[in-house]
Short mmCIF file of C-alpha atoms in Angstrom, two decimals:
data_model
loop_
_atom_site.label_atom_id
_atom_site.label_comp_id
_atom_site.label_asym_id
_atom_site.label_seq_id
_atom_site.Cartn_x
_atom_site.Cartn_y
_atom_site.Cartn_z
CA UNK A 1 -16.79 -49.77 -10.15
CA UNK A 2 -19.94 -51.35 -8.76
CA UNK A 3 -21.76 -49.61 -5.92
CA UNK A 4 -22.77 -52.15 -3.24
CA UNK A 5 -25.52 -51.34 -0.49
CA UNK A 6 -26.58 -53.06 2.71
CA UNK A 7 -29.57 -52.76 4.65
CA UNK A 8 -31.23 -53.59 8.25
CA UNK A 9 -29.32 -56.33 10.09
CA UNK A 10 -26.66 -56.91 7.65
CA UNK A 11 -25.94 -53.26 7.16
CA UNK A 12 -25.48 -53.27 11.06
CA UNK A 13 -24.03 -56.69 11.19
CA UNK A 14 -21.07 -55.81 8.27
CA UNK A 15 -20.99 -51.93 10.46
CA UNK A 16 -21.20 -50.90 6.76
CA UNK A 17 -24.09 -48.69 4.27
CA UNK A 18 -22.31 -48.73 1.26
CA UNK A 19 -18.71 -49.42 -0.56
CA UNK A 20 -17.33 -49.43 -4.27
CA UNK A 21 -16.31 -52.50 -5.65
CA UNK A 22 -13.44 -53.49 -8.08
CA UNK A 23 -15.88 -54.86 -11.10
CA UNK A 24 -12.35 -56.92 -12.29
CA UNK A 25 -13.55 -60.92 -12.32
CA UNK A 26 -16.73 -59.98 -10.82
CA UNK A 27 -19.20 -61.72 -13.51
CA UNK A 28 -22.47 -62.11 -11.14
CA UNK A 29 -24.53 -61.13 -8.06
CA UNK A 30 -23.12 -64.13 -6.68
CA UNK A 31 -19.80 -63.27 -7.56
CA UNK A 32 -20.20 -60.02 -5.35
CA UNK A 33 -20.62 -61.66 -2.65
CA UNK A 34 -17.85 -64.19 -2.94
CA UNK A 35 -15.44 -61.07 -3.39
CA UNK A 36 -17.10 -59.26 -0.33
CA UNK A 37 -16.70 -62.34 1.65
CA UNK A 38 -13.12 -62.23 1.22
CA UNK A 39 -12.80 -59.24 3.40
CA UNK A 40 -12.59 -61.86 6.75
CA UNK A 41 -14.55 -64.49 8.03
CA UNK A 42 -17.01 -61.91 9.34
CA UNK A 43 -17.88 -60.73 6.31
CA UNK A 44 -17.75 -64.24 4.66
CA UNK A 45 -20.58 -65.67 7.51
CA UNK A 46 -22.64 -62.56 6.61
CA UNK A 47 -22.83 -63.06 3.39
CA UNK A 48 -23.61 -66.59 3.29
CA UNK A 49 -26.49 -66.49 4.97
CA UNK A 50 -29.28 -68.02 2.53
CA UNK A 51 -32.34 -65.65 3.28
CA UNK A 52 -30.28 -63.16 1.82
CA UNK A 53 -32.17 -61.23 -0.92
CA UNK A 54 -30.18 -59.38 -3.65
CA UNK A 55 -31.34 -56.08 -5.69
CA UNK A 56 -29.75 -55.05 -8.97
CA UNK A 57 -30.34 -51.91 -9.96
CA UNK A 58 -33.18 -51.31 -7.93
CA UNK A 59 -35.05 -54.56 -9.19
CA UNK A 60 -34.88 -58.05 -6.52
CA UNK A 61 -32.26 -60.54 -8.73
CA UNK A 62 -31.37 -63.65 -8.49
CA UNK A 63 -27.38 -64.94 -7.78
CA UNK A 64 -26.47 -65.69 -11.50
CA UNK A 65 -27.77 -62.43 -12.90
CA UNK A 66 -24.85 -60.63 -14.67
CA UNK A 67 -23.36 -57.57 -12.89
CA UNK A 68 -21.33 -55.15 -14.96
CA UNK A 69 -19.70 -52.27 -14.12
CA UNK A 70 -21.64 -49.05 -13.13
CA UNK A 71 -24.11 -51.18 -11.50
CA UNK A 72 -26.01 -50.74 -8.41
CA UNK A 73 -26.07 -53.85 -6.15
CA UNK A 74 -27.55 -54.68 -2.52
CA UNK A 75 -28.07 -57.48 -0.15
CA UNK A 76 -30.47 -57.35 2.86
CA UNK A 77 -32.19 -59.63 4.81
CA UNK A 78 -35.60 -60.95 4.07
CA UNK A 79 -38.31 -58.06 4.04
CA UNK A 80 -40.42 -57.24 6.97
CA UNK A 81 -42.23 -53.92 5.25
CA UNK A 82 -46.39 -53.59 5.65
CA UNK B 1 -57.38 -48.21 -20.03
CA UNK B 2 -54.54 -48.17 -17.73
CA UNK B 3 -55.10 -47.61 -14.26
CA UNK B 4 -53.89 -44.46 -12.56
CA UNK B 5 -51.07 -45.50 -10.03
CA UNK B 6 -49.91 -43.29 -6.91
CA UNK B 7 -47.23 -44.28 -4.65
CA UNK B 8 -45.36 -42.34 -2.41
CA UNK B 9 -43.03 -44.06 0.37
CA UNK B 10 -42.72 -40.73 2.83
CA UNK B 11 -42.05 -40.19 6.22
CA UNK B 12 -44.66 -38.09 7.22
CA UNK B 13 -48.91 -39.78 8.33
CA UNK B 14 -51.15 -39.64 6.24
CA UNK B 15 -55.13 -39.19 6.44
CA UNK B 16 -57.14 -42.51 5.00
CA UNK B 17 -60.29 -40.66 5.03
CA UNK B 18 -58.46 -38.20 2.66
CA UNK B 19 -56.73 -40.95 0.70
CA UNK B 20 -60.29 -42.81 -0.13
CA UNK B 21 -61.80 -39.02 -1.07
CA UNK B 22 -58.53 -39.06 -3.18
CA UNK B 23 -59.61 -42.51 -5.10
CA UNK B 24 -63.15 -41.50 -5.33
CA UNK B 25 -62.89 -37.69 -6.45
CA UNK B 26 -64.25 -37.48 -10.48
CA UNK B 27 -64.35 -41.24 -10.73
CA UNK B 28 -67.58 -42.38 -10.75
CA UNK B 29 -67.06 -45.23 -13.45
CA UNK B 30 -66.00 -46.98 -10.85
CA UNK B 31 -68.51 -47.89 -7.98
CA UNK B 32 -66.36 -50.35 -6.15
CA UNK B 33 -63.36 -49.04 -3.68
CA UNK B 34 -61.33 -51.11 -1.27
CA UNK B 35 -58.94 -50.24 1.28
CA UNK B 36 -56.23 -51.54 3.52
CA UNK B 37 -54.11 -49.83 6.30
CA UNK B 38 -51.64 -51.32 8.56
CA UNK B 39 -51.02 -49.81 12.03
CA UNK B 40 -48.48 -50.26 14.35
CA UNK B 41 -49.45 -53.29 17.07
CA UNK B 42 -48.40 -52.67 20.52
CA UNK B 43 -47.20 -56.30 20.83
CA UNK B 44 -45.02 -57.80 18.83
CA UNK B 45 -46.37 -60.54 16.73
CA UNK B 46 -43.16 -62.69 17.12
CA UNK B 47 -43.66 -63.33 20.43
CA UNK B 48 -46.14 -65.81 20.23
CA UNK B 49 -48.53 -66.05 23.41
CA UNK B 50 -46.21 -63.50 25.47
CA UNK B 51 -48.15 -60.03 24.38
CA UNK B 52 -44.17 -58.47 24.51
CA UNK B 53 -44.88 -54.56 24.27
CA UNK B 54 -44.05 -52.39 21.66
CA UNK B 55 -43.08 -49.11 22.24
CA UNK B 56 -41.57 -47.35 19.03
CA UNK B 57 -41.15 -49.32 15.85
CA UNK B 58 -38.47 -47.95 12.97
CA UNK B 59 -39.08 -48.40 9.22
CA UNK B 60 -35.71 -48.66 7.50
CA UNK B 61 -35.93 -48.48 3.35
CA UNK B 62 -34.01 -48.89 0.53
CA UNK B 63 -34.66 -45.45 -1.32
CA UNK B 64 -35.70 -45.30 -4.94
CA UNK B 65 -35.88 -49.56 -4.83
CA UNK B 66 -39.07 -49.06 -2.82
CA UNK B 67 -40.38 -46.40 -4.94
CA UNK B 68 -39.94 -48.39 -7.55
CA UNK B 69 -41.30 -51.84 -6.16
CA UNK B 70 -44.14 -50.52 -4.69
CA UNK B 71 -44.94 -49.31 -8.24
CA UNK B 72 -44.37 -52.58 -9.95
CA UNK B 73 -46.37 -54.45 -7.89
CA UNK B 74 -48.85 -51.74 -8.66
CA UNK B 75 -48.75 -52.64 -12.31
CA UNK B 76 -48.69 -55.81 -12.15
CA UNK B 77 -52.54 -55.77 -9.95
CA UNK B 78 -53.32 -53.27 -12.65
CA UNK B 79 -52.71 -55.99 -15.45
CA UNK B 80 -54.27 -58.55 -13.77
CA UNK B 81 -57.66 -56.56 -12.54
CA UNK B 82 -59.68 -53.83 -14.29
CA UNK B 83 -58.68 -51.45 -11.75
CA UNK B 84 -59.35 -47.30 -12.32
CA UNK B 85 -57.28 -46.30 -9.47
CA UNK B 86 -54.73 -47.66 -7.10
CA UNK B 87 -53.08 -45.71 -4.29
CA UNK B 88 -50.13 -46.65 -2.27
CA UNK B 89 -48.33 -45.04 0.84
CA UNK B 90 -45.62 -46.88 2.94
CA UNK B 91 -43.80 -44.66 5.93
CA UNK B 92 -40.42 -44.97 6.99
CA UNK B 93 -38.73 -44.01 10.36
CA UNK B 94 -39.71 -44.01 13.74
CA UNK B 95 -43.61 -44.80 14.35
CA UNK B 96 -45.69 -45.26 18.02
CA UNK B 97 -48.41 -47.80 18.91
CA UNK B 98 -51.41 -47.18 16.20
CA UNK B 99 -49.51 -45.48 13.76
CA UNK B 100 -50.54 -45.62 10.34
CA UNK B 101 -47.66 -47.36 8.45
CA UNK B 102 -49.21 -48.80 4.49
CA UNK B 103 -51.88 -47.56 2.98
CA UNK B 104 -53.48 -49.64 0.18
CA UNK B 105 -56.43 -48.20 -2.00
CA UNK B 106 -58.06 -49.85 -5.15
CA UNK B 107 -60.77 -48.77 -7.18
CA UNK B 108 -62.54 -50.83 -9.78
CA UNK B 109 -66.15 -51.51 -11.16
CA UNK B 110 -66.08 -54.36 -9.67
CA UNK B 111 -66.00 -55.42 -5.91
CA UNK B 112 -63.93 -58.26 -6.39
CA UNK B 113 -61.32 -57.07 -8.39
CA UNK B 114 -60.88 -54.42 -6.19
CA UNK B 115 -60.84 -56.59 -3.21
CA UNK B 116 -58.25 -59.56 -5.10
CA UNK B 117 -56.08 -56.57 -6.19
CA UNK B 118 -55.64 -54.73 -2.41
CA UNK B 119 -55.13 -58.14 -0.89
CA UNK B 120 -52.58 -59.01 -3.94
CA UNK B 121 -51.05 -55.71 -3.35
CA UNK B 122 -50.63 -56.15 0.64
CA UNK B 123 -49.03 -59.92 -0.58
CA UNK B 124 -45.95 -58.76 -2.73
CA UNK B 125 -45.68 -55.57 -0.68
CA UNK B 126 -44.87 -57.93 2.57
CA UNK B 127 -42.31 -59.81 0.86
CA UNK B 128 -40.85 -58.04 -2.09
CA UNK B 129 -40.82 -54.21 -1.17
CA UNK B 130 -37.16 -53.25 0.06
CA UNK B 131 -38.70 -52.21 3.84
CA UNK B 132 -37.79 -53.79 7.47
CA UNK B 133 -39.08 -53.01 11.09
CA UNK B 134 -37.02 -53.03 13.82
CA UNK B 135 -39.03 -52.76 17.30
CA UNK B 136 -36.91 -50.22 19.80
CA UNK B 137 -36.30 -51.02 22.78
CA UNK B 138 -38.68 -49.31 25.79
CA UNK B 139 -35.34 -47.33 26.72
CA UNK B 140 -35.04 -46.23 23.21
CA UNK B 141 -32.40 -48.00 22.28
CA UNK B 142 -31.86 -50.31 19.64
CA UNK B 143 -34.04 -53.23 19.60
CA UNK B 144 -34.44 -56.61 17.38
CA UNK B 145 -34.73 -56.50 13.56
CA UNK B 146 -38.67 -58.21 13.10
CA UNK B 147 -37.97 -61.89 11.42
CA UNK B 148 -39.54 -62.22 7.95
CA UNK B 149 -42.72 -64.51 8.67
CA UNK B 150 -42.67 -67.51 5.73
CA UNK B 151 -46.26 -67.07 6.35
CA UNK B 152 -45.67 -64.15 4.02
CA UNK B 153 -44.06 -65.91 1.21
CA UNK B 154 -46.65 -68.89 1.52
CA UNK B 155 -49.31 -65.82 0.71
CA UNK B 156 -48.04 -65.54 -2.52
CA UNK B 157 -48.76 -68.76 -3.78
CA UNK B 158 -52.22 -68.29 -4.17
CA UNK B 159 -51.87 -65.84 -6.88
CA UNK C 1 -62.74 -62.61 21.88
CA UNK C 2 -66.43 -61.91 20.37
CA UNK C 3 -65.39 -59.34 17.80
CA UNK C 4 -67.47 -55.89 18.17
CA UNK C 5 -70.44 -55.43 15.72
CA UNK C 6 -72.48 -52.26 14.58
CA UNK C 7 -74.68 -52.30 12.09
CA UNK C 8 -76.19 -49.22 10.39
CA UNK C 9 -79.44 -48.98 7.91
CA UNK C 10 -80.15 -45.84 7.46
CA UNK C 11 -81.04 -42.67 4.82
CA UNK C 12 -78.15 -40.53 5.37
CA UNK C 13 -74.47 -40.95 3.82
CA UNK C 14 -71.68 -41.60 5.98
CA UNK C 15 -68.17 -40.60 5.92
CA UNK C 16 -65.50 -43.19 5.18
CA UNK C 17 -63.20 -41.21 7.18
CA UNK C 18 -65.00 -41.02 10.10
CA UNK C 19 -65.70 -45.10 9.88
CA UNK C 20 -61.96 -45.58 9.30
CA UNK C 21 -61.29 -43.74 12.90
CA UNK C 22 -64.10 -45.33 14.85
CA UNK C 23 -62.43 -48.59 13.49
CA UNK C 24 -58.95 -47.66 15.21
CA UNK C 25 -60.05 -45.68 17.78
CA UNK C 26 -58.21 -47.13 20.80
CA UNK C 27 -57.92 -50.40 19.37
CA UNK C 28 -53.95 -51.00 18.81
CA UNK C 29 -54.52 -54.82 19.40
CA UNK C 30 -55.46 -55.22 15.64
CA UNK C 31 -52.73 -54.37 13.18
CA UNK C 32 -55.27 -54.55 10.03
CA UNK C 33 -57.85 -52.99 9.29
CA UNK C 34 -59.57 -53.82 5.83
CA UNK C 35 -62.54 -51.44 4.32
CA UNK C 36 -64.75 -51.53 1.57
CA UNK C 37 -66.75 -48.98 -0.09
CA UNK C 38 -69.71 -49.58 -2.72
CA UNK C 39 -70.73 -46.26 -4.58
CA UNK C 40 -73.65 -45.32 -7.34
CA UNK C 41 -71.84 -45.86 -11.01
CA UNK C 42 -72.64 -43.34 -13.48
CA UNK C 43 -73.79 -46.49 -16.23
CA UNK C 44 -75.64 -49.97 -15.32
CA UNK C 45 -74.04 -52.84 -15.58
CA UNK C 46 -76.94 -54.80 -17.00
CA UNK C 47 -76.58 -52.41 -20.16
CA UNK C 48 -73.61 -54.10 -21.43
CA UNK C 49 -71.45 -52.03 -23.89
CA UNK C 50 -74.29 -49.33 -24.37
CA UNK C 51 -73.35 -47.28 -21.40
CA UNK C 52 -76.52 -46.20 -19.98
CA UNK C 53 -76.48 -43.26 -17.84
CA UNK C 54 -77.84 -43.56 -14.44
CA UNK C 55 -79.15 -40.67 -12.45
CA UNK C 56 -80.60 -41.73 -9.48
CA UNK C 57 -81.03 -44.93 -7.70
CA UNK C 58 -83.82 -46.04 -5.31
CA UNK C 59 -83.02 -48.52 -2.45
CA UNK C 60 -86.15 -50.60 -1.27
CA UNK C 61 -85.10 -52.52 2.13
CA UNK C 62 -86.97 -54.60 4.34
CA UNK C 63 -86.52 -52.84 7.54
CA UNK C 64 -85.82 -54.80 10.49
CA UNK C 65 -84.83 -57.47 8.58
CA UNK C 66 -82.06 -55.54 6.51
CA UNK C 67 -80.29 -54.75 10.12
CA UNK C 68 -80.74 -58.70 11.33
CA UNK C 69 -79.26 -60.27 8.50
CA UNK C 70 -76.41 -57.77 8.12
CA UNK C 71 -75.91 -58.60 12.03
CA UNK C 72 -75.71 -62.36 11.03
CA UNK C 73 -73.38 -61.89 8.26
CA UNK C 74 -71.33 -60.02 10.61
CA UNK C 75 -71.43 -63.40 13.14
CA UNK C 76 -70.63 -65.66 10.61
CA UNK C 77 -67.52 -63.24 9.53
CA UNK C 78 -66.60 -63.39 13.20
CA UNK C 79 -67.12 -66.91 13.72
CA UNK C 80 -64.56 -67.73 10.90
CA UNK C 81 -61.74 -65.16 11.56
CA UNK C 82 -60.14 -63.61 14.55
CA UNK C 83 -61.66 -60.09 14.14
CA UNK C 84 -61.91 -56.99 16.44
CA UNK C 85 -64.40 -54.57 15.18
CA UNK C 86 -66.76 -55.19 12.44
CA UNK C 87 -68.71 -52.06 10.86
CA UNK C 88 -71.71 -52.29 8.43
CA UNK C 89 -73.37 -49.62 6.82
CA UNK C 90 -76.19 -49.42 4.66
CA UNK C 91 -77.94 -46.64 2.98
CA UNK C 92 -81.84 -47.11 1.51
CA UNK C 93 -83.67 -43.96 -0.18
CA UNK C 94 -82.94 -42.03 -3.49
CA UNK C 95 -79.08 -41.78 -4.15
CA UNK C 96 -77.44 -39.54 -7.04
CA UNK C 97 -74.24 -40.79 -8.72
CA UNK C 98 -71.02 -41.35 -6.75
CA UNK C 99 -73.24 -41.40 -3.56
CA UNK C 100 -71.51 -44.23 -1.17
CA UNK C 101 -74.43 -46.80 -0.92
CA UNK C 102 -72.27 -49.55 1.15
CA UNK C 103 -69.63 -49.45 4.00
CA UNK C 104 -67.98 -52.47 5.30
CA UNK C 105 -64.87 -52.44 7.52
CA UNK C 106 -63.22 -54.92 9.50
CA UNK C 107 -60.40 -54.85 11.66
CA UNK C 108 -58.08 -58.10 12.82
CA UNK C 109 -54.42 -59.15 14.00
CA UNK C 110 -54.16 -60.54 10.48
CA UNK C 111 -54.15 -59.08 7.50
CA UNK C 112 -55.51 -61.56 5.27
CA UNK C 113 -58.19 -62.25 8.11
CA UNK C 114 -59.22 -58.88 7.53
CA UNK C 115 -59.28 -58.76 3.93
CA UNK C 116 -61.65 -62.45 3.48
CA UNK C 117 -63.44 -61.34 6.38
CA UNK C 118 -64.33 -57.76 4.16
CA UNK C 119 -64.86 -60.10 0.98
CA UNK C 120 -67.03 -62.03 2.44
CA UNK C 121 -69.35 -59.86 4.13
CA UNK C 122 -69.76 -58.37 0.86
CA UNK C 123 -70.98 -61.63 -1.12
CA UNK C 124 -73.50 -62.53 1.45
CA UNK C 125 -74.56 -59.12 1.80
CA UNK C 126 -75.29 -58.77 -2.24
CA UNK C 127 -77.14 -62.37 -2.22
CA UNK C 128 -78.63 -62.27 1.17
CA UNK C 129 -78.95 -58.62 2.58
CA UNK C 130 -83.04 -57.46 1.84
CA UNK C 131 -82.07 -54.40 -0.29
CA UNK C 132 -83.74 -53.80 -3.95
CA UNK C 133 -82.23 -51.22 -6.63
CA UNK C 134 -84.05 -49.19 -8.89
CA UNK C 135 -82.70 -46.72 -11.42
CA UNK C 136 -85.16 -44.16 -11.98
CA UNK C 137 -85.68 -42.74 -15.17
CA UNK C 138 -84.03 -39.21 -15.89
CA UNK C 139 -87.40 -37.63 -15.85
CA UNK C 140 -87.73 -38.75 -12.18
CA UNK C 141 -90.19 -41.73 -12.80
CA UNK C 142 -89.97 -45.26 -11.54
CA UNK C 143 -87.81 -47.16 -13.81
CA UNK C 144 -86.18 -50.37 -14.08
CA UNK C 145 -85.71 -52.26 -10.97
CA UNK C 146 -82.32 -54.08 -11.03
CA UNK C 147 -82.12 -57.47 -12.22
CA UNK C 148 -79.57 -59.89 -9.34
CA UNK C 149 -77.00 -61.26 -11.10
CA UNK C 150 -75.58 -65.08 -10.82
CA UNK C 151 -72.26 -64.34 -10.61
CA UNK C 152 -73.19 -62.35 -6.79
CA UNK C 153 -74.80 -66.06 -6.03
CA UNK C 154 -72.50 -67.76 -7.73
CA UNK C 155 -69.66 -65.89 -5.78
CA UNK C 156 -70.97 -67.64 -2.53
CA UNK C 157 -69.36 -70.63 -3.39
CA UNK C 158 -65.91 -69.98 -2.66
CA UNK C 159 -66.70 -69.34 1.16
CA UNK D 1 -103.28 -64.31 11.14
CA UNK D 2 -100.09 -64.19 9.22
CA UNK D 3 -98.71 -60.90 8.22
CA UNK D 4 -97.42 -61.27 4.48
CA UNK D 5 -95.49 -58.52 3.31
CA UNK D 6 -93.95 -58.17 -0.49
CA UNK D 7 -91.05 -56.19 -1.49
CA UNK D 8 -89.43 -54.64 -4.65
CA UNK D 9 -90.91 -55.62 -8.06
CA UNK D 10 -93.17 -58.09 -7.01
CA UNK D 11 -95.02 -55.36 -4.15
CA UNK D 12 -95.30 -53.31 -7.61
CA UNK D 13 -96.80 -56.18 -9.87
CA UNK D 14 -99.63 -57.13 -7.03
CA UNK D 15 -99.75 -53.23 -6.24
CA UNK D 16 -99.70 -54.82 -2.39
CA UNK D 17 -97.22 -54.17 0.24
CA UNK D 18 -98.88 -55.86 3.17
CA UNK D 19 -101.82 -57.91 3.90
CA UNK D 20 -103.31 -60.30 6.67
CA UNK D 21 -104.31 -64.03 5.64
CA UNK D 22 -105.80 -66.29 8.11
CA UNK D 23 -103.96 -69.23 8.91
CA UNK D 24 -106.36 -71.95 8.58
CA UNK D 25 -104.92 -75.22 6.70
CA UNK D 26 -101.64 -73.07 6.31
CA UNK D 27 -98.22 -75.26 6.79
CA UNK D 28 -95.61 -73.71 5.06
CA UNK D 29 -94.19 -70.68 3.51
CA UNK D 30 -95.57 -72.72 -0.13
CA UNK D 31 -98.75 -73.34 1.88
CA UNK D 32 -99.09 -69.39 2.13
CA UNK D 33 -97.70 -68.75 -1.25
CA UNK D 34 -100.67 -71.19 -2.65
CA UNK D 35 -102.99 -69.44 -0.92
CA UNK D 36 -102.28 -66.32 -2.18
CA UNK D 37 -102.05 -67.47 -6.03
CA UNK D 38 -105.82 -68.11 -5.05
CA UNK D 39 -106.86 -64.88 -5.53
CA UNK D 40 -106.02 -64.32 -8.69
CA UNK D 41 -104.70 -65.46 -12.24
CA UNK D 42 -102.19 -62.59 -12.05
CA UNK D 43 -101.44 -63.31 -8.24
CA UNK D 44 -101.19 -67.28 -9.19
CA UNK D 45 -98.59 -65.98 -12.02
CA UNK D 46 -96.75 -63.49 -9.85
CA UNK D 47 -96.10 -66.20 -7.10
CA UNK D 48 -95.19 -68.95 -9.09
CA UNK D 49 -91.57 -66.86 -9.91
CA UNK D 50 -89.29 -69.56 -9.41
CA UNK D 51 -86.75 -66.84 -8.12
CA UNK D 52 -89.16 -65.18 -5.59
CA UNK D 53 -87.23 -65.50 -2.44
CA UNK D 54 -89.19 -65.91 0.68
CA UNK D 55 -88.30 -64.90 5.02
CA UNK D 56 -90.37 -66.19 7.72
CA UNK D 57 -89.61 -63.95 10.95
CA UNK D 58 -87.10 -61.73 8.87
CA UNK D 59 -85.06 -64.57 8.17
CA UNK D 60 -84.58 -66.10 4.61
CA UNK D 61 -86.47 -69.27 4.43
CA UNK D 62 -87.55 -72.40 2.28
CA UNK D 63 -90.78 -73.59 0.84
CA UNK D 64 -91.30 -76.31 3.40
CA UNK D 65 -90.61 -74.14 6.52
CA UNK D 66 -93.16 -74.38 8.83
CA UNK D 67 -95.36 -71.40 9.09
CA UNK D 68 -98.08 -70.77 12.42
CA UNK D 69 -100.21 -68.03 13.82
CA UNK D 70 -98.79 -64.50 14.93
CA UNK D 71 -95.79 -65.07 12.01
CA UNK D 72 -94.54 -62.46 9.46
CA UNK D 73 -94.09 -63.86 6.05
CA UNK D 74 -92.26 -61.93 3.02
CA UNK D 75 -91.95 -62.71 -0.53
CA UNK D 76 -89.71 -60.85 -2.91
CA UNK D 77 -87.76 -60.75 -5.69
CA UNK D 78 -83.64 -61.86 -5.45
CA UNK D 79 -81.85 -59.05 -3.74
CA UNK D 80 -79.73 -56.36 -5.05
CA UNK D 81 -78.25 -54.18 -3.05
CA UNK D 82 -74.45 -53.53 -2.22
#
């Protein structure tokens, strides 16, 4: 399984902290998101939002890095910290 | 001669007169020391020309990410600067008007590395540390997320 | 919007701390506040490698001149960035080492506003500031009087 | 009279921290400095420091600034304090 988070907007947005994610055909970050989007259009418009940033394990990734199973993933809107 | 890194991402203020007594105590290698804090503004930054109160601002993080990230960034000053110390704090939760929210601290024996590496610091920290401000609303309820300025990515460019 | 000056030359040390609150003290307009602090090193920099040991340090300053051209430093900073509250202090006398010798805070909307502003106050101060160091000898005679270094003029140029 | 006052190294090497010097056929800040080299070989040699920095009315000055009665003249080495 892969452990998806969400934070700030899109944590409210999705109504949704965390989930636990199939890792079957899911290759890359950016293949998280295409399976999350297939939840309903909701999700799908969420998730395609470009500012998006993505984490992997803790560390800010880019969408082809490889996710594996056991994994730690997020998305979150751009960073507003300071 | 690594530098000594502190970061701590808590909810709780914290005391910038003790935090500089903190960089300075035993270290006296270093004669330069420079500091940053960010408060909370009581308008909101977004809304440009209308000075739109702010009551109560709340720090949402991504726990163990920012730990983490605050850290990096931290070593990555401390490979680019002869620094002796560096010194982070960022709060999370709910803050008022003039709150303390990031404290930055550098020490170095010299005044510009110290100065490049706190502004460098404050740079990635705005845009790469897992942290986002939401301003509540007078009433208390929930307000508007703060929009990411690309101000804040353009400020990494220079480095 | 003239920002708020003080300038201090004076014998006695100051507390960082205190400066820090005097900065913020009702002033939640400014988000930033930026702070540097120069202390006596325990080795000279002119003794390159061979780390001399210095005890005590003798500041020479032309008084009334010393607080006027801090005060125009402190214009200039404020005629180039959107500051609040600018703070200069300056010790003269016999320091020991760690002693703070140099305060210089700064407080803005901006972050990076406060942080030049800081920077620069500190070049022109080291090129342009009447002050004169002298590292007396470990017996307590007059020794060495500091030679300037081009890299504090040379650091002008980026302003 | 101008009031000539010398800081730092150079007070030491002309053991002088202040004097008086009458402004007759005095122009400039190098009018006052030549007039001081007068006294002496050492004085001469002192002054002639290409890096002496010089203040007219406690502001930092050049050679040619113009220099009348009742003004306050300094000369001293580059500055180091910070």
């Amino acid at each position: 399984m892969i452990k998806v988070l969400f934070f700030a907007g899109l944590r409210e947005r999705l109504a949704c902290d965390s989930l636990e994610l199939a890792g079957e055909g899911v290759e890359t970050l950016d293949g998280v998101r295409h399976k999350l989007g297939q939840q309903s259009a909701e999700w799908a418009a969420a998730l395609a939002d470009e500012r998006l940033q993505m984490a992997l394990n803790q560390e800010l990734a880019c969408a082809d890095a490889a996710v594996k199973d056991g994994d730690e993933v997020a998305f979150f809107p751009p960073v507003t910290g300071g | 001669m690594a530098a000594e890194i502190s970061v701590s991402v808590q909810v709780q203020g914290f005391d910038p007169g003790a935090e500089y007594t903190g960089l300075r105590s035993g270290n006296t290698a270093d004669g330069a020391t420079a500091m940053f804090v960010g408060n909370v503004r009581d308008f909101s930054p977004a809304a440009a020309g209308q000075h739109k109160e702010v009551g109560v601002l709340e720090l949402e993080h991504y726990p163990g990410m920012a730990e983490s990230a605050l850290t990096q960034i931290a070593e990555r000053a401390a490979a680019r600067w002869p620094l002796g110390r560096i010194r982070i704090i960022h709060r999370y939760g709910r803050l008022a008007a003039g709150d303390e929210i990031v404290f930055v601290g550098t020490t170095s024996a010299h005044r510009q590395a110290s100065l490049d590496a706190c502004s460098f610091i404050m740079d990635f920290l705005k845009s790469r540390a897992p942290f986002w401000k939401r301003e509540l609303d007078s009433d208390g309820g929930s307000g508007d997320w703060v929009e990411a300025r690309s101000s804040d990515e353009d400020a990494l460019k220079k480095w």
